[in-house]
Short mmCIF file of C-alpha atoms and ligand atoms in Angstrom, two decimals:
data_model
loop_
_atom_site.label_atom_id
_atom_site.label_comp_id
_atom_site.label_asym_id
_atom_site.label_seq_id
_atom_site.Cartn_x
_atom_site.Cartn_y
_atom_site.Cartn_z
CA UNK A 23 101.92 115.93 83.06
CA UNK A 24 98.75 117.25 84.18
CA UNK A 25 96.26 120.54 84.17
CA UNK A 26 95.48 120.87 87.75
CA UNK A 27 98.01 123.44 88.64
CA UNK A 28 97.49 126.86 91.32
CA UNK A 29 96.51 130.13 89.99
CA UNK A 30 97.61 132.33 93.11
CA UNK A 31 96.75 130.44 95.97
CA UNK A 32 94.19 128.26 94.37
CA UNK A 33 94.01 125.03 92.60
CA UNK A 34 92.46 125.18 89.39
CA UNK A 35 91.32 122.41 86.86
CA UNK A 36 92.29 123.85 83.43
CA UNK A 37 90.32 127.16 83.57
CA UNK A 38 87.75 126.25 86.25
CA UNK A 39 88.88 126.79 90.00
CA UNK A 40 88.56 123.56 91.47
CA UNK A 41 86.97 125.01 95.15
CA UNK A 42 83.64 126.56 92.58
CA UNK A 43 83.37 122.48 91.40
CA UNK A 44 83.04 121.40 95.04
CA UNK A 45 80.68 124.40 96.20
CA UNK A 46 78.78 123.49 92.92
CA UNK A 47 78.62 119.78 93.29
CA UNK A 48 79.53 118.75 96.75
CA UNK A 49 82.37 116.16 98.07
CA UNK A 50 83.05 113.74 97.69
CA UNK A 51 83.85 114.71 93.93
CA UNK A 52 85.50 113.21 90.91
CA UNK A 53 86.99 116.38 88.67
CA UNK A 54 88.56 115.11 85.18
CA UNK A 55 90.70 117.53 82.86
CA UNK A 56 89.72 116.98 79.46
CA UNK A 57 92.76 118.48 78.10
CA UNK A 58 94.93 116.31 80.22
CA UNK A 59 92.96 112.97 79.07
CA UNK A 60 92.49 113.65 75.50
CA UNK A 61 96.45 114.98 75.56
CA UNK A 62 97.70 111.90 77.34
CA UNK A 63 96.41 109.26 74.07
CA UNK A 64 97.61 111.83 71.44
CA UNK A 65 100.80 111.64 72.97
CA UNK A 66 100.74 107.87 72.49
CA UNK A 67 99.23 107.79 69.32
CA UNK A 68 102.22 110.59 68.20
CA UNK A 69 104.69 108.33 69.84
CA UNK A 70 103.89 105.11 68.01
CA UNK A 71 102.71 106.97 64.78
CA UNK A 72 105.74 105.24 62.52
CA UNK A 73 103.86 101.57 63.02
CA UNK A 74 99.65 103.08 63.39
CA UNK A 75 98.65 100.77 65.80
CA UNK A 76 94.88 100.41 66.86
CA UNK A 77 94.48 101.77 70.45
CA UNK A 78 92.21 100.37 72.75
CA UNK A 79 91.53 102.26 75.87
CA UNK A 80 91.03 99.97 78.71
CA UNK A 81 87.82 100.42 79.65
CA UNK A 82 88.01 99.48 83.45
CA UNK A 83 90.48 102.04 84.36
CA UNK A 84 87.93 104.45 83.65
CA UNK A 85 84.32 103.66 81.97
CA UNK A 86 82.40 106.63 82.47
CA UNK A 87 80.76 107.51 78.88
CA UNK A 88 81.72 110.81 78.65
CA UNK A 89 84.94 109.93 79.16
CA UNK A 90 85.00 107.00 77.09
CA UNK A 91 83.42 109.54 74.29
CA UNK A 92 86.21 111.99 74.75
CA UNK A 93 88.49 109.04 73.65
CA UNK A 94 86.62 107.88 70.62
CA UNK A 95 85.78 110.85 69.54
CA UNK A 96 89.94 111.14 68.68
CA UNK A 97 89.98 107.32 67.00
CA UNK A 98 90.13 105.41 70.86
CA UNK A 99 89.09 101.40 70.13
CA UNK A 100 88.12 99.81 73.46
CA UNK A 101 89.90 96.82 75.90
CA UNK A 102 86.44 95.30 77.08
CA UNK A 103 86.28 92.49 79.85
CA UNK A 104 82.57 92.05 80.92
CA UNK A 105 79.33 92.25 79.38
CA UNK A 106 78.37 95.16 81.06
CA UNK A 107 81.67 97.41 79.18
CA UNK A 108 80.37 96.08 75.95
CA UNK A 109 77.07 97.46 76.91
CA UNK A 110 78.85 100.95 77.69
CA UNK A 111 80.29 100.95 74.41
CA UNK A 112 76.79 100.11 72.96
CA UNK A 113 75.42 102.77 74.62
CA UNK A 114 77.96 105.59 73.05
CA UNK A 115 77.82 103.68 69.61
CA UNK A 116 81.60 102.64 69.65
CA UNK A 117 82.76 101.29 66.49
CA UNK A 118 82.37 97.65 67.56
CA UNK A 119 85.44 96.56 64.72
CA UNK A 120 87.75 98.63 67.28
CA UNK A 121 86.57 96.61 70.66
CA UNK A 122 88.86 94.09 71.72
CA UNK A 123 87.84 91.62 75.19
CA UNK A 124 90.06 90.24 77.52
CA UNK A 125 88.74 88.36 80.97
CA UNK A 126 89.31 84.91 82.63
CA UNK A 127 85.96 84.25 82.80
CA UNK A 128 83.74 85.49 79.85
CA UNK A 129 80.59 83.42 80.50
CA UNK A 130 78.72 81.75 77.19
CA UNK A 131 76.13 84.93 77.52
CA UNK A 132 78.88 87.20 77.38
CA UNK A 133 80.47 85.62 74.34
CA UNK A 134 77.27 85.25 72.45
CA UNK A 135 76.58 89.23 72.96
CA UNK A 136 80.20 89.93 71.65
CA UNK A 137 79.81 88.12 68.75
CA UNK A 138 76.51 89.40 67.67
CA UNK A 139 77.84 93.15 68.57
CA UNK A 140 80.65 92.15 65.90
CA UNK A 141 83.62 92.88 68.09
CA UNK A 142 86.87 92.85 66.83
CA UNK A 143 88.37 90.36 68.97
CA UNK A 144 88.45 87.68 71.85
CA UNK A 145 91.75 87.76 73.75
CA UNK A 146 91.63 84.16 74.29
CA UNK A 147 92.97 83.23 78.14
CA UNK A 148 92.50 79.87 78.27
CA UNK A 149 91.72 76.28 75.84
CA UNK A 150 88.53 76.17 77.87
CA UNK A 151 87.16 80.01 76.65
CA UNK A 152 88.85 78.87 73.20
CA UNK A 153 86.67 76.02 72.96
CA UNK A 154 83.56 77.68 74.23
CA UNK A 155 84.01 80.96 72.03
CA UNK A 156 84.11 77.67 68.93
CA UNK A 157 80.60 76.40 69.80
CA UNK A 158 78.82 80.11 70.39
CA UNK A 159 80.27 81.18 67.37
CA UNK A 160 79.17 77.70 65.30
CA UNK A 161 76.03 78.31 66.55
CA UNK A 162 75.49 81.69 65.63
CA UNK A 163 77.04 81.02 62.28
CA UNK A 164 79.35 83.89 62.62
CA UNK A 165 83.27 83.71 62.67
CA UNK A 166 84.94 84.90 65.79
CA UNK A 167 88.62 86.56 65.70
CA UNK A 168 90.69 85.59 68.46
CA UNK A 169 94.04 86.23 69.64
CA UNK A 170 95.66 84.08 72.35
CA UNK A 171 96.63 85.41 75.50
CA UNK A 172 100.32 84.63 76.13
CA UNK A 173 101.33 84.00 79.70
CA UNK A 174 105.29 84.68 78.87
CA UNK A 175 106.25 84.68 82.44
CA UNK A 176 108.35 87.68 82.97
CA UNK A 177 107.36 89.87 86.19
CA UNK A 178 106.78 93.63 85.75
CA UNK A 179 108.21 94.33 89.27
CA UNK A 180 105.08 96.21 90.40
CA UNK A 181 102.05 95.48 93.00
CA UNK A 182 101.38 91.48 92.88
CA UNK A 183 98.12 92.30 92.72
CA UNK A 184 98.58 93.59 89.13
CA UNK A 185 101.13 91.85 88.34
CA UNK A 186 99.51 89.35 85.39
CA UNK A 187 101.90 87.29 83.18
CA UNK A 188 103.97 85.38 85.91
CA UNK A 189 103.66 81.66 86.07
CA UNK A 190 101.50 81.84 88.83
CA UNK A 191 99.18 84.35 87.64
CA UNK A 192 95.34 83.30 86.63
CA UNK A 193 96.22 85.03 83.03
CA UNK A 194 96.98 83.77 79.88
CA UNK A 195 98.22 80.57 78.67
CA UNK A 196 101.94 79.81 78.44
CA UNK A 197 103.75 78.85 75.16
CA UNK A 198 103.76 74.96 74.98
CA UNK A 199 99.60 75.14 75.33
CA UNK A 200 99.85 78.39 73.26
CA UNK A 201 101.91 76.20 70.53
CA UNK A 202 99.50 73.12 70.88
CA UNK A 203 96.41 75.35 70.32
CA UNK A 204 97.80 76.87 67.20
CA UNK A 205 99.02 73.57 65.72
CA UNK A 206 95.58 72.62 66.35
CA UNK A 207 93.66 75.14 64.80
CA UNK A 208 91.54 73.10 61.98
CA UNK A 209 89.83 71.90 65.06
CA UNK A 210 88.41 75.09 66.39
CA UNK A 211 85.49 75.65 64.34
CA UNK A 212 84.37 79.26 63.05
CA UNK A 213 87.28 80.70 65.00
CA UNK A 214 89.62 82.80 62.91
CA UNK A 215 93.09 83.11 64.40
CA UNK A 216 94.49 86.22 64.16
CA UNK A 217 97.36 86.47 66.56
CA UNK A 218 98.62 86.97 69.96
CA UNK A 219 97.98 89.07 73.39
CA UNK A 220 100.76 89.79 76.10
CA UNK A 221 99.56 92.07 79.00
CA UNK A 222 101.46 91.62 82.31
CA UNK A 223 100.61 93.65 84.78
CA UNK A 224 99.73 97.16 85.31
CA UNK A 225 102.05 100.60 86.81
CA UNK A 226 105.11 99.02 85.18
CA UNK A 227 107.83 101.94 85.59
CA UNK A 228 110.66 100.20 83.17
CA UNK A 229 110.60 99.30 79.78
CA UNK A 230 112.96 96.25 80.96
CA UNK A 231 109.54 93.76 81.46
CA UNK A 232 108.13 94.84 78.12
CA UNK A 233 111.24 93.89 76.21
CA UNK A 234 112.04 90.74 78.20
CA UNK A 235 108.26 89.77 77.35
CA UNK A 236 108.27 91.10 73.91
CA UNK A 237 111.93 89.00 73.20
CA UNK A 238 109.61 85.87 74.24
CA UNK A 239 106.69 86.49 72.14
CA UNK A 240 109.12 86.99 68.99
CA UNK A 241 110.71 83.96 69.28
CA UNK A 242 107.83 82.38 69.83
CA UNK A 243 105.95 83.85 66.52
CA UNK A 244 109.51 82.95 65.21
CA UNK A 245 108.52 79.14 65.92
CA UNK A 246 105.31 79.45 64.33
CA UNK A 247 106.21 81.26 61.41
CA UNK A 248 108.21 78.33 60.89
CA UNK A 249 105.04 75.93 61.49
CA UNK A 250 103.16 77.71 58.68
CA UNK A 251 101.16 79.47 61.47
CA UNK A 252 99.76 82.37 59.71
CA UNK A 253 99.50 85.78 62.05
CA UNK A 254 98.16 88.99 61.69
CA UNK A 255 98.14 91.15 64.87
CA UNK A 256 100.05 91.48 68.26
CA UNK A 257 98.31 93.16 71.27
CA UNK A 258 101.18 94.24 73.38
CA UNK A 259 98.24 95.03 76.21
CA UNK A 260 98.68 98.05 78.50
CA UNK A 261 100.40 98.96 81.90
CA UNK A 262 102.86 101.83 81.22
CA UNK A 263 103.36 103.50 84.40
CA UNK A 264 102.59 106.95 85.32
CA UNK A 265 103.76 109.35 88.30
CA UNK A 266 102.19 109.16 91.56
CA UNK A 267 105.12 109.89 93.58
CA UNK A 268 108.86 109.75 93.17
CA UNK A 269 108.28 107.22 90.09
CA UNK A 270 110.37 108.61 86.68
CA UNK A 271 108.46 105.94 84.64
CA UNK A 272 109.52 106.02 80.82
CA UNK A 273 107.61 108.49 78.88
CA UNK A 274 105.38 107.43 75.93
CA UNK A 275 108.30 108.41 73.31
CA UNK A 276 110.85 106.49 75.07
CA UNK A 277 108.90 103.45 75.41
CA UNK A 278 107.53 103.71 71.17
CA UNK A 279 111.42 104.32 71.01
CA UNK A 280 112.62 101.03 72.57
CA UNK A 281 109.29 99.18 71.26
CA UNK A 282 108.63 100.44 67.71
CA UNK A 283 111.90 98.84 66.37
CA UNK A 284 111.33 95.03 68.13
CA UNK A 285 107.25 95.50 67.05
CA UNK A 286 108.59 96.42 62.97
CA UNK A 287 110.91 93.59 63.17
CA UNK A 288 107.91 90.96 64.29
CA UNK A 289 106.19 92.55 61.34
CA UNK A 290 102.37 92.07 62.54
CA UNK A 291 100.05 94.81 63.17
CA UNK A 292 100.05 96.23 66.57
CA UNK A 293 96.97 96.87 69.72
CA UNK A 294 98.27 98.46 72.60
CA UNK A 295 95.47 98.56 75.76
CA UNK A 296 96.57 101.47 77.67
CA UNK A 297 94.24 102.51 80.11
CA UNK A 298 95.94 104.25 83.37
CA UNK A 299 98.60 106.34 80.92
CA UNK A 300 95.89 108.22 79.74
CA UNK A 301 93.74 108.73 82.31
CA UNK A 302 95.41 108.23 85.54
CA UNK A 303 96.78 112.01 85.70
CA UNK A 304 93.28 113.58 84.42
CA UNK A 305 91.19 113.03 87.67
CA UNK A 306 91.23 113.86 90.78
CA UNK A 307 89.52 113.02 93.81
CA UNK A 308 88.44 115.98 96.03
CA UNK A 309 87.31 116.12 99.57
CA UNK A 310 86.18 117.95 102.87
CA UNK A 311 87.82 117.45 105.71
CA UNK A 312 85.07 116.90 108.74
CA UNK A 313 87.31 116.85 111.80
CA UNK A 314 91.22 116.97 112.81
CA UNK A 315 91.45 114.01 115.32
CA UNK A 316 95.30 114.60 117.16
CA UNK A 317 95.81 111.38 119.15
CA UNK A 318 98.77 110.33 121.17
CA UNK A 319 100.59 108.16 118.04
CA UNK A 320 99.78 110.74 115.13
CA UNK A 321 97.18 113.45 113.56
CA UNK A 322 94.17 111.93 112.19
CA UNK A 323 92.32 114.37 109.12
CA UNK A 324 89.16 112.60 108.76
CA UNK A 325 87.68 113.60 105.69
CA UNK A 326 84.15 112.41 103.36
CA UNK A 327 86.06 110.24 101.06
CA UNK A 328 87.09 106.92 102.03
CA UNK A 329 88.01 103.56 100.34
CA UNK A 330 84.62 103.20 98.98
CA UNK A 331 85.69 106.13 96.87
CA UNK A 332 88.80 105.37 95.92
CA UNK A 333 90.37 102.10 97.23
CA UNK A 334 93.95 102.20 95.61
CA UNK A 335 95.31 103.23 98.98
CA UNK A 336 94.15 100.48 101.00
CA UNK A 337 94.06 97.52 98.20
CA UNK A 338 97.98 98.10 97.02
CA UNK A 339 99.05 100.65 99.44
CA UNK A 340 99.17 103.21 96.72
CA UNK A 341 100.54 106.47 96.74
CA UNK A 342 98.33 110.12 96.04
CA UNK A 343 99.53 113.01 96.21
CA UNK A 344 97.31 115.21 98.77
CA UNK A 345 96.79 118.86 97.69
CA UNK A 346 95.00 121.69 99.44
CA UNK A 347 92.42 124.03 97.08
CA UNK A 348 93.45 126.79 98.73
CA UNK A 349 97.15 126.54 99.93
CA UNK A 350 96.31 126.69 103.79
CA UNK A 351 99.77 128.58 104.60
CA UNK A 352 98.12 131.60 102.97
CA UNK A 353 95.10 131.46 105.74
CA UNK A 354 97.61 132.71 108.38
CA UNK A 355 98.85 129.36 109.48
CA UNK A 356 102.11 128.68 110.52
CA UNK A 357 105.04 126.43 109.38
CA UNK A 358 105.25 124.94 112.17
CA UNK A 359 101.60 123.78 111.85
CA UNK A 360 103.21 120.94 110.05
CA UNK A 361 102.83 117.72 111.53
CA UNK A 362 103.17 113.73 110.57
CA UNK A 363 99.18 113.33 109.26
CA UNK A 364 96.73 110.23 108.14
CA UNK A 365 94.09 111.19 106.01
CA UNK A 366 91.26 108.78 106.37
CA UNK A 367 87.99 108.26 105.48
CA UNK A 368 84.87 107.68 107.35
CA UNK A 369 84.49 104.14 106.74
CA UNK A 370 84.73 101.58 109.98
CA UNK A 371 87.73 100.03 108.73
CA UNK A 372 91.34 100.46 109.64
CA UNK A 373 92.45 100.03 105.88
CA UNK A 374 90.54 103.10 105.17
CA UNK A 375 92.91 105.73 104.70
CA UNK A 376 93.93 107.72 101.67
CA UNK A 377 97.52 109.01 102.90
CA UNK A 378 99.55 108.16 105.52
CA UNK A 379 102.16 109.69 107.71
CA UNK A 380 102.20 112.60 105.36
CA UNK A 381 103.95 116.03 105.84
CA UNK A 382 101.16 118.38 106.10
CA UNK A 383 99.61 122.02 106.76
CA UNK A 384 97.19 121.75 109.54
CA UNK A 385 93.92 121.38 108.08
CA UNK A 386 90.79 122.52 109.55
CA UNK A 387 87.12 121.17 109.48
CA UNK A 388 85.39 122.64 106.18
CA UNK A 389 88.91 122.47 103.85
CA UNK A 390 89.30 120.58 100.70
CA UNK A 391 91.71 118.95 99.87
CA UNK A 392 92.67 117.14 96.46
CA UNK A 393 93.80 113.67 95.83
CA UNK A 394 95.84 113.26 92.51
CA UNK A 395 96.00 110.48 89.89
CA UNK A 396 92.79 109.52 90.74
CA UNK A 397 91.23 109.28 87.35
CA UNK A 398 92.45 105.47 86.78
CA UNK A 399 91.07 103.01 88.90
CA UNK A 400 89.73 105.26 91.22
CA UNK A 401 85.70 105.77 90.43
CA UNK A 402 85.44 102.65 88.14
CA UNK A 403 86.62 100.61 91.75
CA UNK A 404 84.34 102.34 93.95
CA UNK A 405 81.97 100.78 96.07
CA UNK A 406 78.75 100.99 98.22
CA UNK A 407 80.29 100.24 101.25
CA UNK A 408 79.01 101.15 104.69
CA UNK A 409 76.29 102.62 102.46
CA UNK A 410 77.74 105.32 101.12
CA UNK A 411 76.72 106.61 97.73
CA UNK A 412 78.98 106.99 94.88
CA UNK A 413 80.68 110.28 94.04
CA UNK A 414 79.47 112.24 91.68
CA UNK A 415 81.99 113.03 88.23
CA UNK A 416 82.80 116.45 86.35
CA UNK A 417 84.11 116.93 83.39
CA UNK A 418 86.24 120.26 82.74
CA UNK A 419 87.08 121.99 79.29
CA UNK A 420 88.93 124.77 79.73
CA UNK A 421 86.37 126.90 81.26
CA UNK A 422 83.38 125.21 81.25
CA UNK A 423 82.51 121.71 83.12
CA UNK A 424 80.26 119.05 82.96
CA UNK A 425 78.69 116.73 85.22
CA UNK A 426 79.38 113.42 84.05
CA UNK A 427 77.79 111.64 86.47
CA UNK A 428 75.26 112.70 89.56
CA UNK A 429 75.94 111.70 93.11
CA UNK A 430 74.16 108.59 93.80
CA UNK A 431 70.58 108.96 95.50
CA UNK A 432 69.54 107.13 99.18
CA UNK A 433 67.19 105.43 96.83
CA UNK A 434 70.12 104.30 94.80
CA UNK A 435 70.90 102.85 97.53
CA UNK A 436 68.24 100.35 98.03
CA UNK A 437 66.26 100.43 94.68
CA UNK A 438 66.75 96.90 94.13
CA UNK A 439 66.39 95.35 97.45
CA UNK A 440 63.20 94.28 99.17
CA UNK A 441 62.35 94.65 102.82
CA UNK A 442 60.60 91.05 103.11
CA UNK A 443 58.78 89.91 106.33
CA UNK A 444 59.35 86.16 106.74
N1 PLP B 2 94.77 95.09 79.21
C1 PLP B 2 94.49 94.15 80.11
C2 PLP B 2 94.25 92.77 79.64
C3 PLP B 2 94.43 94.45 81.47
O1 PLP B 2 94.14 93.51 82.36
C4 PLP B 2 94.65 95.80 81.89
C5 PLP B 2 94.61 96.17 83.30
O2 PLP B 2 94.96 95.48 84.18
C6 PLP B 2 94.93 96.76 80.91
C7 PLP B 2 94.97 96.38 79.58
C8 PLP B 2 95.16 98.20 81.26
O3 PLP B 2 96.27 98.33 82.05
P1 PLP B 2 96.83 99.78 82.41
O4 PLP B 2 95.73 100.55 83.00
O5 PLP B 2 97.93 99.50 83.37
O6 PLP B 2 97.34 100.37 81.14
#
């Protein structure tokens, strides 16, 4: 599942002893296993290898370049959804014929710098965007590819907050404006139609929701097939599950298994937007614990990462795993050292805590302690808040690392502000 295992008493990251990263770098820390990343999309791409399908990695789960690199470098596309991801995949010099963008709200200035980059495709969420994506691309006298968003209305029984093709969801359009847009094509100038999008919703555990929604879409290409609709590509989006806790989510070959046969039976070529499969398991989010705060209700471990670091806990009550570096038992303490424990974060907010009520060894000031699946939304949703500069990222390879990216400055901080006298 992952490469952060104990050698002995320590936890390691592939070859590299996770405990030298944080002495190195300092906590709060992002660590990423390269071999866990890299294996996690060759184990989709080997699942789904009968059909070939182009696979974008969703860039907001995780955008740091190197990691973003990593992914290319093995035939990755990219699921964009704001200006500044197309700008990251500038930067690395992603094949722009592999990018695909999704978003609600893709502003004229965004579509006019897609275009120009020569991205693959729009996935088109509402008439509005369709219409506005028309004129840009008229204008620029360039033809945009688009595939329309399908709001199919199936729920994915996981957080509503990531839950994203219900009927009350922002996403998406559903099928009857869906079926007027494509009977209405001729009118959409210098848009090419290529197909369709699904994605809805994010930590999905069963294949149930993707073959309810997938059982939609066909019978709705069925329809128009049947309409002389000509199609060319379904993105089934992302939002395979992965194990944070007790989930037994289905694995990549038993979802290509239940999938493959439905997607050769539609007969179009195939995206899939995965983003937390692959790199939800390779990062992890290590900290130091400042002080051990035993109150009358429950043990506090306050530690130097908090919900500006990784906000998962407090935004959908998520689930990490906490993990000493060094397994504390082995410092002399005893069992019965165990005892209900919060660990929380600095920040002056009650919703800042990273585990709660958990069964743990008694940690002292000066530990570390490891938060797992932290590589998918963890640093690409972390903040500034209460002023607290970002974490910094490493990037292991067997034995040798790489910082990806270097802890944020004080002058980070306020580089762009102005202290003006009025
Ligand atoms: N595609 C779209 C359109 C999304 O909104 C998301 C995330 O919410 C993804 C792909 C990636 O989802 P996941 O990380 O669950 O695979």
């Amino acid at each position: 599942m992952h490469d952060f295992n104990y050698n002995g008493k320590e936890l390691y990251c592939e070859k590299v002893p996770v405990g030298k990263l944080a002495a190195k770098f300092g906590t709060p820390l992002y660590v990423y296993s390269h071999k866990t990343l890299v294996g996690h999309f060759l184990k989709l791409k080997k699942a789904f290898s009968d059909i070939r399908p182009l696979i974008c990695f969703s860039v907001k789960s995780n955008s740091n370049l190197s990691i973003l690199k990593a992914l290319l470098e093995r035939g990755a596309g990219l699921d964009i959804v704001s200006g500044g991801e197309l700008y990251r995949a500038k930067k690395i010099g992603a094949d722009a014929g592999k990018i695909v963008y999704a978003s609600v709200g893709k502003t004229k200035e965004e579509i006019r710098d897609a275009i120009r980059a020569g991205i693959f495709l729009f996935n088109v969420e509402s008439l509005q965007e369709l219409a506005l994506i028309s004129e840009v691309a008229t204008v620029l006298k360039k033809e945009a590819r688009v595939c329309i968003r399908i709001n199919p209305n199936i729920d994915p029984h996981t957080h509503r907050y990531i839950t994203t093709g219900t009927v009350d969801s922002k996403f998406g359009v559903d099928l009857d404006t869906a079926r007027i847009i494509f009977l209405n094509r001729e009118n959409f100038k210098n848009i090419k139609f290529a197909g369709l999008h699904v994605h809805i919703g994010s930590q999905i555990t069963q294949v149930a929701p993707f073959l309810a929604a997938l059982k939609r879409i066909s019978l709705f290409i069925d329809g128009l097939r049947k309409m002389g609709v000509p199609l060319e590509w379904l993105n089934i989006g992302g939002g395979l599950g992965i194990i944070y806790n007790q989930e037994r989510p289905q694995t990549a070959e038993g979802f290509a298994a239940k999938v493959v046969p439905i997607l050769k039976k539609i007969g179009l070529k195939v995206i899939l937007e995965p983003g937390r499969f692959i790199v939800g398991n390779a990062g992890i989010l290590v900290a130091s614990v400042i002080y051990v705060k035993d109150t009358l209700a429950k043990r506090f471990v306050v530690v130097d990462a908090g919900m500006n670091d990784l906000i998962r806990p407090a935004l959908y009550d998520a689930y990490h795993e906490i993990l000493p570096l060094v397994k504390t038992e082995d410092k002399g303490r005893k069992s019965e050292d165990r005892k209900k424990t919060d660990i929380v974060g600095p920040i002056c907010e009650s919703g800042d805590f990273l585990a709660k009520g958990r069964d743990l060894p008694l940690f002292g000031p000066g530990d570390l302690l490891a938060v797992m699946g932290a590589g998918a939304y963890g640093f690409s949703m972390s903040s500034n808040y209460n002023s607290r500069r970002r974490a910094a990222e490493v990037l292991v390879k067997g034995d040798k690392f790489y910082l990806i990216r270097g802890r944020e400055s004080f002058d980070d901080l306020v580089r762009l502000e102005k202290a003006i006298r009025l």
